[in-house]
Coordinates of C-alpha atoms in Angstrom, one line a residue:
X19 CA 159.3 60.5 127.2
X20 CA 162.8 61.2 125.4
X21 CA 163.9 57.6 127.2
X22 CA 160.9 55.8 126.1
X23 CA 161.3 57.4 122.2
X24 CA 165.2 56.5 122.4
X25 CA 164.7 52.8 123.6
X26 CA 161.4 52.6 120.8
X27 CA 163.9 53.8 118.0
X28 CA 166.6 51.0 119.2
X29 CA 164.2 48.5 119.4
X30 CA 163.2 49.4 115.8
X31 CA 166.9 49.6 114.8
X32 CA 167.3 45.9 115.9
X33 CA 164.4 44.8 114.1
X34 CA 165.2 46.5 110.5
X35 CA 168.4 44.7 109.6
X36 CA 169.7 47.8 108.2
X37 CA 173.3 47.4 107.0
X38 CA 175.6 49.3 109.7
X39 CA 177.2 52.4 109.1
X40 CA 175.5 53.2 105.8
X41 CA 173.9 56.7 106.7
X42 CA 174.0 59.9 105.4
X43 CA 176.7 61.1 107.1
X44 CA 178.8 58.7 105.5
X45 CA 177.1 59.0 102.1
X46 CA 179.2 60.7 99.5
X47 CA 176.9 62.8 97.4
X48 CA 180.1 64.3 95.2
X49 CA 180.1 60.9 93.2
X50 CA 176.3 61.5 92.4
X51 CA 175.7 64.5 90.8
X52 CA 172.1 63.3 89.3
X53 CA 171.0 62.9 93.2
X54 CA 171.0 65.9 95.1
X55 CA 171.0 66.0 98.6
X56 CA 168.3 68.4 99.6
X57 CA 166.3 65.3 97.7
X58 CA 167.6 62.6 99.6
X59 CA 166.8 64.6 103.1
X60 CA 163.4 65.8 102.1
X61 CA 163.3 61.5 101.4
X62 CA 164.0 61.0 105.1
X63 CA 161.4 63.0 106.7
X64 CA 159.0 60.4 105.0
X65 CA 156.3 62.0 103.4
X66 CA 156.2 60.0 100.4
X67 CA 155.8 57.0 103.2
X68 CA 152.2 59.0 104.7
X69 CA 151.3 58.8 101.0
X70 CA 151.8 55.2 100.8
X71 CA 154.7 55.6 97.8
X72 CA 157.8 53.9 96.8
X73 CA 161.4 54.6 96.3
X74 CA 163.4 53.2 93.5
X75 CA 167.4 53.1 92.5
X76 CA 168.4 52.0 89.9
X77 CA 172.3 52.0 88.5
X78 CA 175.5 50.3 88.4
X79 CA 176.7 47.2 90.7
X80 CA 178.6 49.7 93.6
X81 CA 177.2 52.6 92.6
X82 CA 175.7 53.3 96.6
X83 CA 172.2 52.2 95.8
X84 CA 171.9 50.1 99.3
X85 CA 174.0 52.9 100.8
X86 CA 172.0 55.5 100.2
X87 CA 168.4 53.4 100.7
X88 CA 170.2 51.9 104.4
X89 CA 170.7 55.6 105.0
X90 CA 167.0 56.8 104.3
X91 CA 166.1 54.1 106.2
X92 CA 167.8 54.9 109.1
X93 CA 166.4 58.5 109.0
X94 CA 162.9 57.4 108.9
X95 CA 163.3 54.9 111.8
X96 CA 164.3 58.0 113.9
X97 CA 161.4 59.9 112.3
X98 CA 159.4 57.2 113.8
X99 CA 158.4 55.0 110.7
X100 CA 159.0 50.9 110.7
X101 CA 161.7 49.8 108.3
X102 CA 163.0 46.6 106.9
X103 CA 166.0 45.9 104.7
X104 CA 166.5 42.3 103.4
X105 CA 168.2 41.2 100.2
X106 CA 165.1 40.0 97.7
X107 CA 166.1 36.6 97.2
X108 CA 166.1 36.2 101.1
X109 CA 162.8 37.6 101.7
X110 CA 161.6 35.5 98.8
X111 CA 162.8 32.1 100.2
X112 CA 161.2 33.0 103.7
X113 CA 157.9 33.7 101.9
X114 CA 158.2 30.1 99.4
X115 CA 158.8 28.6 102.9
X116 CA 155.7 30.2 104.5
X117 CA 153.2 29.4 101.4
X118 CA 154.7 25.5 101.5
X119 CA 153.0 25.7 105.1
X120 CA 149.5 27.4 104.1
X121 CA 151.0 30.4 106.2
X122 CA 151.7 32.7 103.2
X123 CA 148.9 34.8 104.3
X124 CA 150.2 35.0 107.8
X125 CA 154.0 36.1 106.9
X126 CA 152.5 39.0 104.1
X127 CA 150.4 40.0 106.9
X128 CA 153.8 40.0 109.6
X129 CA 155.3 42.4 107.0
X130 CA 152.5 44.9 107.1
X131 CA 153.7 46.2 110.6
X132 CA 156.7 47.8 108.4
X133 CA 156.2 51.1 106.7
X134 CA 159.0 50.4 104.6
X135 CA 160.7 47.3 103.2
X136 CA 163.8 47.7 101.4
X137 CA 164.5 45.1 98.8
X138 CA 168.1 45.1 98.3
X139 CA 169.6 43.4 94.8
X140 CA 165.7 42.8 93.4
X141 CA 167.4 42.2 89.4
X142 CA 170.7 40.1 90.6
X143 CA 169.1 36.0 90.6
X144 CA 167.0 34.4 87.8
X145 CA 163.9 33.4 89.7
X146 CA 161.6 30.2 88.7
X147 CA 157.9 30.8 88.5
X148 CA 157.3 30.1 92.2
X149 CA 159.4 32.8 93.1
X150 CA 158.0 34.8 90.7
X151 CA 154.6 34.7 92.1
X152 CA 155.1 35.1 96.0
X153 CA 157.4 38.8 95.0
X154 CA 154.5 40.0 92.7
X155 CA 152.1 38.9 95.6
X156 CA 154.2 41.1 98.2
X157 CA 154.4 44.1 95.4
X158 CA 150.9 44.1 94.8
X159 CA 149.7 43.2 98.7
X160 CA 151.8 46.8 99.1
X161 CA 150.7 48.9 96.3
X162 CA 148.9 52.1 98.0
X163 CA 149.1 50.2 101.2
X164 CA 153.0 50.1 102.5
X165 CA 155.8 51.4 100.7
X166 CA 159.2 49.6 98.8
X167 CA 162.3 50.8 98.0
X168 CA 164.2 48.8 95.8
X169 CA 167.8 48.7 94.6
X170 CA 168.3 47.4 90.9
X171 CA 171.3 47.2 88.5
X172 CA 169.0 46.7 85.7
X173 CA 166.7 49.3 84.0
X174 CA 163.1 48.6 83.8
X175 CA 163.9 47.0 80.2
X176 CA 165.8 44.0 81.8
X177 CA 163.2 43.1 84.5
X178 CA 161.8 40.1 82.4
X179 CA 165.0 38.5 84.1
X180 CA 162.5 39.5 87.5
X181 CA 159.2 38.1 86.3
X182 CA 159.2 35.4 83.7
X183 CA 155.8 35.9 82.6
X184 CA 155.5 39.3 80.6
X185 CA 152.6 40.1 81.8
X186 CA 153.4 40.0 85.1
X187 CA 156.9 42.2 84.6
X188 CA 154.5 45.0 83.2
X189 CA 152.1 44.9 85.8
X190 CA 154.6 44.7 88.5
X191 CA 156.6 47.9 87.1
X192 CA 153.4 49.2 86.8
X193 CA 152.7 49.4 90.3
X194 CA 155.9 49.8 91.3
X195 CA 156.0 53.0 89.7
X196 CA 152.4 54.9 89.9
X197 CA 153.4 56.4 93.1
X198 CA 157.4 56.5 92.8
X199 CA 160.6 58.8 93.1
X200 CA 162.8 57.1 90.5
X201 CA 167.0 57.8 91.4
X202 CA 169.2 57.0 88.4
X203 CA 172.5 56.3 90.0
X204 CA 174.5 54.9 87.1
X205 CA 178.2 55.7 88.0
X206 CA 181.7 54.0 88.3
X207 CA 181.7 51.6 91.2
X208 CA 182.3 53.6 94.6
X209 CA 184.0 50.4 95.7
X210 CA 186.2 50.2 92.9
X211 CA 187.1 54.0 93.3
X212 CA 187.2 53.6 96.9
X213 CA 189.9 50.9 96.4
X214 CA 191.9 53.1 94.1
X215 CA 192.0 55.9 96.9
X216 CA 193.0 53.4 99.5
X217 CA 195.9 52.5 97.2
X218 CA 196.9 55.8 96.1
X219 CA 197.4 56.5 99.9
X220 CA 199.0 53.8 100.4
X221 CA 201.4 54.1 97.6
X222 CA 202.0 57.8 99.1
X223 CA 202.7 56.8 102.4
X224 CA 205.4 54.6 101.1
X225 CA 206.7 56.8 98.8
X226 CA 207.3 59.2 101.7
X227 CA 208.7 56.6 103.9
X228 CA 211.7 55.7 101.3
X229 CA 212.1 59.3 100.8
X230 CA 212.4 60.1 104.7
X231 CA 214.8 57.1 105.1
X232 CA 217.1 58.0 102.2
X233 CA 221.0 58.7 103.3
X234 CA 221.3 62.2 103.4
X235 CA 224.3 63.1 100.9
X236 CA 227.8 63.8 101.9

């Protein structure tokens, strides 16, 4: 039994395109003091996924949105849940593609075996009406159904960059949000400050290499 569960979690693994590395363990919760987290583990035994709700984060570019969704994600797949991740504009193009060959129906239906899907980047690309329609289609084929976690650098107010047509931005949020956990994650970039680290240490280690080669006075 503890074979077959450890060869069903890997095959799930491979099939959720989650981003490698990004789990809790290496999650750095100091930088976020608005997500606590007992929150974020309570998030990966998946109860809010039984209830058919969603997950969002919204905050800065680099503030550890996908991290910290990747890492959920990972936690549910060894809870036992089906996960995807995909960057929206990808899973958008695969579903224009599928509704140019009549199989729209089809590929919505394909993503139904997944618990979760994680739309990374959801605000980032200007989307024509097309693409407008077959994201609200998924959104609303989901709503009390599957769950979503999305990642967004843009607060609710700025999703008309999202949906073009107003009406469909409101009714979107709206049922984004019924059944939601909401994590504000507006900080500095962790890449930026992560780059800034790295050269502090690098700067130190050189520092203390001149230092140990110095001629010792006479």
């Amino acid at each position: 039994m503890a074979e077959r569960d450890t060869r069903r979690i890997q095959r799930h693994l491979n099939a959720s395109n989650l981003l490698g590395g990004k789990t809790l363990a290496t999650f750095n919760f100091k930088r976020l003091p608005n997500v606590k987290k007992a929150q974020v583990e309570a998030l990966s035994a998946g109860d809010w996924i039984d209830a058919r709700a969603n997950l969002i984060a919204i905050g800065n570019s680099g503030g550890g949105k996908t991290h910290l969704l990747c890492a959920v994600g990972y936690a549910l797949i060894e809870a036992g849940y089906r996960v995807l991740y995909t960057q929206t504009s990808d899973l958008v193009q695969k579903l224009q593609a599928a509704r140019r060959e009549l199989m729209l129906e089809n590929a919505l239906a394909k993503l139904d075996k997944f618990d979760l899907i994680i739309l990374d980047d959801i605000t980032y690309a200007q989307r024509d009406i097309s693409e407008t329609s077959v994201l609200f289609e998924l959104i609303a084929r989901r709503y009390e159904y599957r769950s979503i976690a999305i990642a967004a650098n843009q607060p609710f107010s700025g999703w008309d960059n999202i949906f073009q047509d107003k009406a469909m931005t409101v009714a979107a949020i709206d049922r984004l949000v019924h059944h939601s956990t909401i994590l504000e994650m507006n900080i500095d970039s962790y890449r930026q400050w992560e780059a800034a680290q790295n050269l502090k240490k690098m700067l130190r280690k050189t520092t203390n290499k001149k230092v140990k080669n110095m001629p010792e006075a006479s």
